[in-house]
Amino acid sequence: MAAVEAGARATFGAWDYGVFALMLLVSTGIGLWVGLARGGQRSAEDFFTGGRRLAALPVGLSLAASFMSAVQVLGVPAEAYRYGFKFLGMCLGQLLNCLLTAVFFMPVFYRLGLTSTYQYLELRFSRAVRLCGTLQYLVATVLYTGIVIYAPALILNQVTGLDIWASILSTGAICTFYTTVGGMKAVVWTDVFQVVVMLTGFWVVLARGTMLAGGPRHMLEIAQNHSRINLMDFDLDPRSRYTFWTFVVGGTLVWLSMYGVNQAQVQRYVACRTEKQAKLALLINQLGLFLIVSSAAGCGIIMFAIYIDCDPLLAGRISAPDQYMPLLVLDIFEDLPGVPGLFLACAYSGTLSTASTSINAMAAVTVEDLIKPRLPSLAPRRLILISKGLSLIYGSACLTVAALSSLLGGGVLQGSFTVMGVISGPLLGAFILGMFLPACNIPGVLSGLASGLVLSLWVAVGATLYPPSNQSLGVLPSSSAGCAVPSANASDLMGLPLANNTSSRNPSPGVDLGRPALADSFYAISYLYYGALGTMSTVLCGALVSCLTGPTKRSALGPGLLWWDLARQTASVAPKEEVATLDDSLGKGAEELPPGTKRPPDFLPNDEDHLLFLGQKEVNGAGSWTPRSARDHGQDLRETDL
């Protein structure tokens, strides 16, 4: 394609700006309409969980959109372009994650009715463990959300030349607006709209790109001849970036830390009306993930077929792999005004939903874990005001991280997974210890968290300081032989000289002389294993220390804290048939339930708050039950009965 190889910069026209603005306007309208319907939020419970009355379809699509915004739009096509179609194997890790979450983790959180997942750590261990989990989550989410906010700013800077600071600030302002006004309902329904728009954007690129590449058969032949159709890769070398094993082991554990125990996700599926609806939402989420990942990977293969003889990165048209996709959109839709605006709007507004969800989740965790235990008598309206103020604070923190995300060398996709793997991986290990190892005690889980964080952080920092070579990563070759001679301003497209791109991809031999021995072994492992390292080291160290320091007695644990206890007590914890029809009685205390409704064993209600079992929502108090009430009744924490 002449237009593709010319190196001239395309422009973002009036039609594109119009479509872009229309999409943002529709997203804002959905958020306002849903968030303010029926009088808005009357309590913190409404603000954080939508009153626990959401259906499976919107929650499932919202779960799929949570970690799939501009990070997915930018990162997955670039990864498929450089490493081949085997990135589709990520769907296998996502499928295993959904099954494990639905069977093991979701029932525990749902039946306990917790607003903050880290309440579980206090129920199972102690307040110190809960605070450690809360702080780790807040750090991970601020870093991740900063990267997510940076991604659309990168797109707009690449495509339109819009100042990156203007993009970041506008994104942060809209995220704060969503979180302040709409609450969880607005975020969920906006996500539904964004999933549809995101898939539409991908499918339009697939259709147009396939036509320009010469049809599906010709495109697949090109990809096959250049080793891009490489689904079956069973290489056991952990340094290979993407193999069957990295997806099954590393990918599953990374996604499990995101979906199984992550506050932003748990907060959504516990907002479903019933546990059955929550499981259905996870299945819908899996379908959405498969459609998004497969569509994005397909765009990467089409991108390679179009740029087969003129790699834009080698030619100096772009300065980072994350910029492949926006450049492709401008190149193939140069004569179709409005379509680039549609694509950018889907990525940009999808990121708004993701970032606003993260900010909402951080505010929920702060209120439940840090404020309510110290100020239990706060009125519901006061809690809502505090939550909105916290949203402003966390939004500002995410903006700061977004400004620093431009320093990422490995791309936004690797950066986001690295953050989640390093910090959320050990947290997943702590929940595994709590739910599946009755003998684990407080010193065990704390030492496990510390060791998991140190080990995963060590390898992540080492890989950043001493990045592995493209050969060890398995980057597939590309060519710039068919490129025209770059124009005087081609290498200045992103404000970086072409020489910088070349040197960054081919480090000089002098750099290798100072590399430590671990640089090409331990530091070179796939980034998908960072979370697995943190999780497994947390579990192993926690189990060992617990055995050495005196394991917790099984009789000291209250019912409902271990997974198999909850599975055996389904009928006594919450009758399945009655939950869907309780309606207004769900807001009543244990003593006010209808005669046919069974109580949880040894149920201890607080004076102000009610424990939320299977969708029971609080209407008389803003908080949820915490172990403080048990201690007020003179009971030891580890012997608290639910």
PDB file of C-alpha atoms in Angstrom, residues 161-304:
ATOM      1  CA  GLY A 161      -0.552  15.396  18.168  1.00  0.00           C
ATOM      2  CA  LEU A 162      -2.715  16.467  21.114  1.00  0.00           C
ATOM      3  CA  ASP A 163      -0.567  17.339  24.106  1.00  0.00           C
ATOM      4  CA  ILE A 164      -0.220  14.239  26.249  1.00  0.00           C
ATOM      5  CA  TRP A 165      -0.773  16.210  29.455  1.00  0.00           C
ATOM      6  CA  ALA A 166      -4.070  17.550  28.104  1.00  0.00           C
ATOM      7  CA  SER A 167      -5.153  13.970  27.350  1.00  0.00           C
ATOM      8  CA  ILE A 168      -4.156  12.687  30.790  1.00  0.00           C
ATOM      9  CA  LEU A 169      -5.842  15.535  32.649  1.00  0.00           C
ATOM     10  CA  SER A 170      -9.066  15.277  30.637  1.00  0.00           C
ATOM     11  CA  THR A 171      -9.193  11.508  31.204  1.00  0.00           C
ATOM     12  CA  GLY A 172      -8.685  11.943  34.930  1.00  0.00           C
ATOM     13  CA  ALA A 173     -11.354  14.632  35.162  1.00  0.00           C
ATOM     14  CA  ILE A 174     -13.977  12.494  33.405  1.00  0.00           C
ATOM     15  CA  CYS A 175     -13.087   9.443  35.531  1.00  0.00           C
ATOM     16  CA  THR A 176     -13.538  11.486  38.693  1.00  0.00           C
ATOM     17  CA  PHE A 177     -16.858  12.798  37.403  1.00  0.00           C
ATOM     18  CA  TYR A 178     -18.152   9.270  36.694  1.00  0.00           C
ATOM     19  CA  THR A 179     -17.111   7.986  40.092  1.00  0.00           C
ATOM     20  CA  THR A 180     -18.539  10.941  41.970  1.00  0.00           C
ATOM     21  CA  VAL A 181     -21.946  11.000  40.308  1.00  0.00           C
ATOM     22  CA  GLY A 182     -22.828   7.529  39.083  1.00  0.00           C
ATOM     23  CA  GLY A 183     -21.459   4.947  41.480  1.00  0.00           C
ATOM     24  CA  MET A 184     -21.265   1.252  40.626  1.00  0.00           C
ATOM     25  CA  LYS A 185     -24.445   1.122  38.517  1.00  0.00           C
ATOM     26  CA  ALA A 186     -23.185   3.843  36.193  1.00  0.00           C
ATOM     27  CA  VAL A 187     -19.814   2.136  35.810  1.00  0.00           C
ATOM     28  CA  VAL A 188     -21.352  -1.260  35.005  1.00  0.00           C
ATOM     29  CA  TRP A 189     -23.780  -0.005  32.362  1.00  0.00           C
ATOM     30  CA  THR A 190     -21.165   2.245  30.777  1.00  0.00           C
ATOM     31  CA  ASP A 191     -18.921  -0.801  30.520  1.00  0.00           C
ATOM     32  CA  VAL A 192     -21.659  -2.661  28.652  1.00  0.00           C
ATOM     33  CA  PHE A 193     -21.801   0.104  26.073  1.00  0.00           C
ATOM     34  CA  GLN A 194     -18.004   0.214  25.807  1.00  0.00           C
ATOM     35  CA  VAL A 195     -17.657  -3.532  25.203  1.00  0.00           C
ATOM     36  CA  VAL A 196     -20.013  -3.241  22.237  1.00  0.00           C
ATOM     37  CA  VAL A 197     -18.109  -0.243  20.866  1.00  0.00           C
ATOM     38  CA  MET A 198     -14.736  -1.901  21.455  1.00  0.00           C
ATOM     39  CA  LEU A 199     -15.724  -5.045  19.583  1.00  0.00           C
ATOM     40  CA  THR A 200     -17.210  -2.947  16.786  1.00  0.00           C
ATOM     41  CA  GLY A 201     -13.934  -1.070  16.448  1.00  0.00           C
ATOM     42  CA  PHE A 202     -11.915  -4.282  16.257  1.00  0.00           C
ATOM     43  CA  TRP A 203     -14.262  -5.894  13.740  1.00  0.00           C
ATOM     44  CA  VAL A 204     -14.213  -2.846  11.472  1.00  0.00           C
ATOM     45  CA  VAL A 205     -10.399  -2.973  11.473  1.00  0.00           C
ATOM     46  CA  LEU A 206     -10.498  -6.733  10.786  1.00  0.00           C
ATOM     47  CA  ALA A 207     -12.845  -6.329   7.828  1.00  0.00           C
ATOM     48  CA  ARG A 208     -11.031  -3.388   6.247  1.00  0.00           C
ATOM     49  CA  GLY A 209      -7.571  -4.824   6.892  1.00  0.00           C
ATOM     50  CA  THR A 210      -8.458  -8.211   5.434  1.00  0.00           C
ATOM     51  CA  MET A 211      -9.669  -6.553   2.231  1.00  0.00           C
ATOM     52  CA  LEU A 212      -6.489  -4.483   1.869  1.00  0.00           C
ATOM     53  CA  ALA A 213      -4.271  -7.501   2.627  1.00  0.00           C
ATOM     54  CA  GLY A 214      -5.717  -9.400  -0.332  1.00  0.00           C
ATOM     55  CA  GLY A 215      -8.386 -11.473   1.362  1.00  0.00           C
ATOM     56  CA  PRO A 216      -8.406 -13.974   4.240  1.00  0.00           C
ATOM     57  CA  ARG A 217      -6.519 -16.701   2.387  1.00  0.00           C
ATOM     58  CA  HIS A 218      -3.688 -14.450   1.267  1.00  0.00           C
ATOM     59  CA  MET A 219      -3.412 -12.901   4.708  1.00  0.00           C
ATOM     60  CA  LEU A 220      -3.205 -16.315   6.397  1.00  0.00           C
ATOM     61  CA  GLU A 221      -0.610 -17.497   3.867  1.00  0.00           C
ATOM     62  CA  ILE A 222       1.608 -14.511   4.674  1.00  0.00           C
ATOM     63  CA  ALA A 223       1.232 -15.097   8.402  1.00  0.00           C
ATOM     64  CA  GLN A 224       1.924 -18.832   8.038  1.00  0.00           C
ATOM     65  CA  ASN A 225       4.998 -18.311   5.882  1.00  0.00           C
ATOM     66  CA  HIS A 226       6.477 -15.916   8.455  1.00  0.00           C
ATOM     67  CA  SER A 227       5.753 -18.115  11.506  1.00  0.00           C
ATOM     68  CA  ARG A 228       2.931 -15.958  12.835  1.00  0.00           C
ATOM     69  CA  ILE A 229       0.472 -18.866  13.054  1.00  0.00           C
ATOM     70  CA  ASN A 230       2.237 -20.562  15.956  1.00  0.00           C
ATOM     71  CA  LEU A 231      -0.435 -21.704  18.394  1.00  0.00           C
ATOM     72  CA  MET A 232       1.277 -24.951  19.422  1.00  0.00           C
ATOM     73  CA  ASP A 233       4.392 -23.844  21.303  1.00  0.00           C
ATOM     74  CA  PHE A 234       5.232 -26.181  24.181  1.00  0.00           C
ATOM     75  CA  ASP A 235       8.713 -24.848  24.862  1.00  0.00           C
ATOM     76  CA  LEU A 236       9.532 -25.412  28.554  1.00  0.00           C
ATOM     77  CA  ASP A 237      12.058 -22.567  28.679  1.00  0.00           C
ATOM     78  CA  PRO A 238      10.574 -20.024  31.151  1.00  0.00           C
ATOM     79  CA  ARG A 239      12.427 -17.241  29.318  1.00  0.00           C
ATOM     80  CA  SER A 240      10.187 -17.646  26.271  1.00  0.00           C
ATOM     81  CA  ARG A 241       7.691 -14.824  26.512  1.00  0.00           C
ATOM     82  CA  TYR A 242       4.630 -16.756  25.333  1.00  0.00           C
ATOM     83  CA  THR A 243       4.253 -20.537  25.373  1.00  0.00           C
ATOM     84  CA  PHE A 244       1.537 -22.992  26.343  1.00  0.00           C
ATOM     85  CA  TRP A 245       3.054 -23.233  29.824  1.00  0.00           C
ATOM     86  CA  THR A 246       3.377 -19.500  30.418  1.00  0.00           C
ATOM     87  CA  PHE A 247      -0.322 -19.118  29.631  1.00  0.00           C
ATOM     88  CA  VAL A 248      -1.483 -22.127  31.676  1.00  0.00           C
ATOM     89  CA  VAL A 249       0.682 -21.475  34.745  1.00  0.00           C
ATOM     90  CA  GLY A 250       1.650 -17.811  34.699  1.00  0.00           C
ATOM     91  CA  GLY A 251      -1.372 -16.487  32.824  1.00  0.00           C
ATOM     92  CA  THR A 252      -3.882 -18.369  34.965  1.00  0.00           C
ATOM     93  CA  LEU A 253      -2.380 -17.122  38.235  1.00  0.00           C
ATOM     94  CA  VAL A 254      -2.116 -13.533  36.987  1.00  0.00           C
ATOM     95  CA  TRP A 255      -5.747 -13.527  35.878  1.00  0.00           C
ATOM     96  CA  LEU A 256      -6.758 -15.243  39.115  1.00  0.00           C
ATOM     97  CA  SER A 257      -5.144 -12.443  41.107  1.00  0.00           C
ATOM     98  CA  MET A 258      -7.153  -9.988  38.973  1.00  0.00           C
ATOM     99  CA  TYR A 259     -10.518 -11.774  39.035  1.00  0.00           C
ATOM    100  CA  GLY A 260     -10.486 -14.157  41.990  1.00  0.00           C
ATOM    101  CA  VAL A 261      -9.511 -11.777  44.802  1.00  0.00           C
ATOM    102  CA  ASN A 262      -9.195  -8.309  43.234  1.00  0.00           C
ATOM    103  CA  GLN A 263     -11.503  -5.772  44.871  1.00  0.00           C
ATOM    104  CA  ALA A 264     -12.657  -4.172  41.606  1.00  0.00           C
ATOM    105  CA  GLN A 265     -13.868  -7.522  40.260  1.00  0.00           C
ATOM    106  CA  VAL A 266     -15.208  -9.049  43.466  1.00  0.00           C
ATOM    107  CA  GLN A 267     -17.136  -5.840  44.115  1.00  0.00           C
ATOM    108  CA  ARG A 268     -18.961  -6.421  40.826  1.00  0.00           C
ATOM    109  CA  TYR A 269     -19.965 -10.049  41.024  1.00  0.00           C
ATOM    110  CA  VAL A 270     -21.092  -9.760  44.656  1.00  0.00           C
ATOM    111  CA  ALA A 271     -23.379  -6.996  43.374  1.00  0.00           C
ATOM    112  CA  CYS A 272     -25.443  -9.654  41.531  1.00  0.00           C
ATOM    113  CA  ARG A 273     -28.861 -10.597  42.829  1.00  0.00           C
ATOM    114  CA  THR A 274     -28.024 -14.243  43.549  1.00  0.00           C
ATOM    115  CA  GLU A 275     -24.985 -16.493  43.582  1.00  0.00           C
ATOM    116  CA  LYS A 276     -26.276 -18.232  40.471  1.00  0.00           C
ATOM    117  CA  GLN A 277     -26.392 -14.881  38.694  1.00  0.00           C
ATOM    118  CA  ALA A 278     -22.830 -14.185  39.826  1.00  0.00           C
ATOM    119  CA  LYS A 279     -21.590 -17.461  38.315  1.00  0.00           C
ATOM    120  CA  LEU A 280     -23.463 -16.721  35.100  1.00  0.00           C
ATOM    121  CA  ALA A 281     -21.788 -13.301  35.034  1.00  0.00           C
ATOM    122  CA  LEU A 282     -18.387 -15.003  35.165  1.00  0.00           C
ATOM    123  CA  LEU A 283     -19.314 -17.183  32.177  1.00  0.00           C
ATOM    124  CA  ILE A 284     -20.513 -14.141  30.220  1.00  0.00           C
ATOM    125  CA  ASN A 285     -17.261 -12.448  31.176  1.00  0.00           C
ATOM    126  CA  GLN A 286     -15.293 -15.356  29.699  1.00  0.00           C
ATOM    127  CA  LEU A 287     -17.166 -15.098  26.396  1.00  0.00           C
ATOM    128  CA  GLY A 288     -16.482 -11.374  26.275  1.00  0.00           C
ATOM    129  CA  LEU A 289     -12.789 -11.900  27.041  1.00  0.00           C
ATOM    130  CA  PHE A 290     -12.459 -14.462  24.256  1.00  0.00           C
ATOM    131  CA  LEU A 291     -14.109 -12.180  21.702  1.00  0.00           C
ATOM    132  CA  ILE A 292     -11.944  -9.212  22.668  1.00  0.00           C
ATOM    133  CA  VAL A 293      -8.616 -11.087  22.819  1.00  0.00           C
ATOM    134  CA  SER A 294      -9.204 -13.044  19.606  1.00  0.00           C
ATOM    135  CA  SER A 295     -10.314  -9.902  17.760  1.00  0.00           C
ATOM    136  CA  ALA A 296      -7.296  -7.945  18.995  1.00  0.00           C
ATOM    137  CA  ALA A 297      -4.874 -10.752  18.113  1.00  0.00           C
ATOM    138  CA  GLY A 298      -6.451 -10.994  14.662  1.00  0.00           C
ATOM    139  CA  CYS A 299      -5.805  -7.274  14.170  1.00  0.00           C
ATOM    140  CA  GLY A 300      -2.140  -7.937  14.951  1.00  0.00           C
ATOM    141  CA  ILE A 301      -1.893 -10.631  12.271  1.00  0.00           C
ATOM    142  CA  ILE A 302      -3.577  -8.379   9.703  1.00  0.00           C
ATOM    143  CA  MET A 303      -1.207  -5.615  10.706  1.00  0.00           C
ATOM    144  CA  PHE A 304       1.757  -7.847   9.905  1.00  0.00           C
TER     145      PHE A 304
END
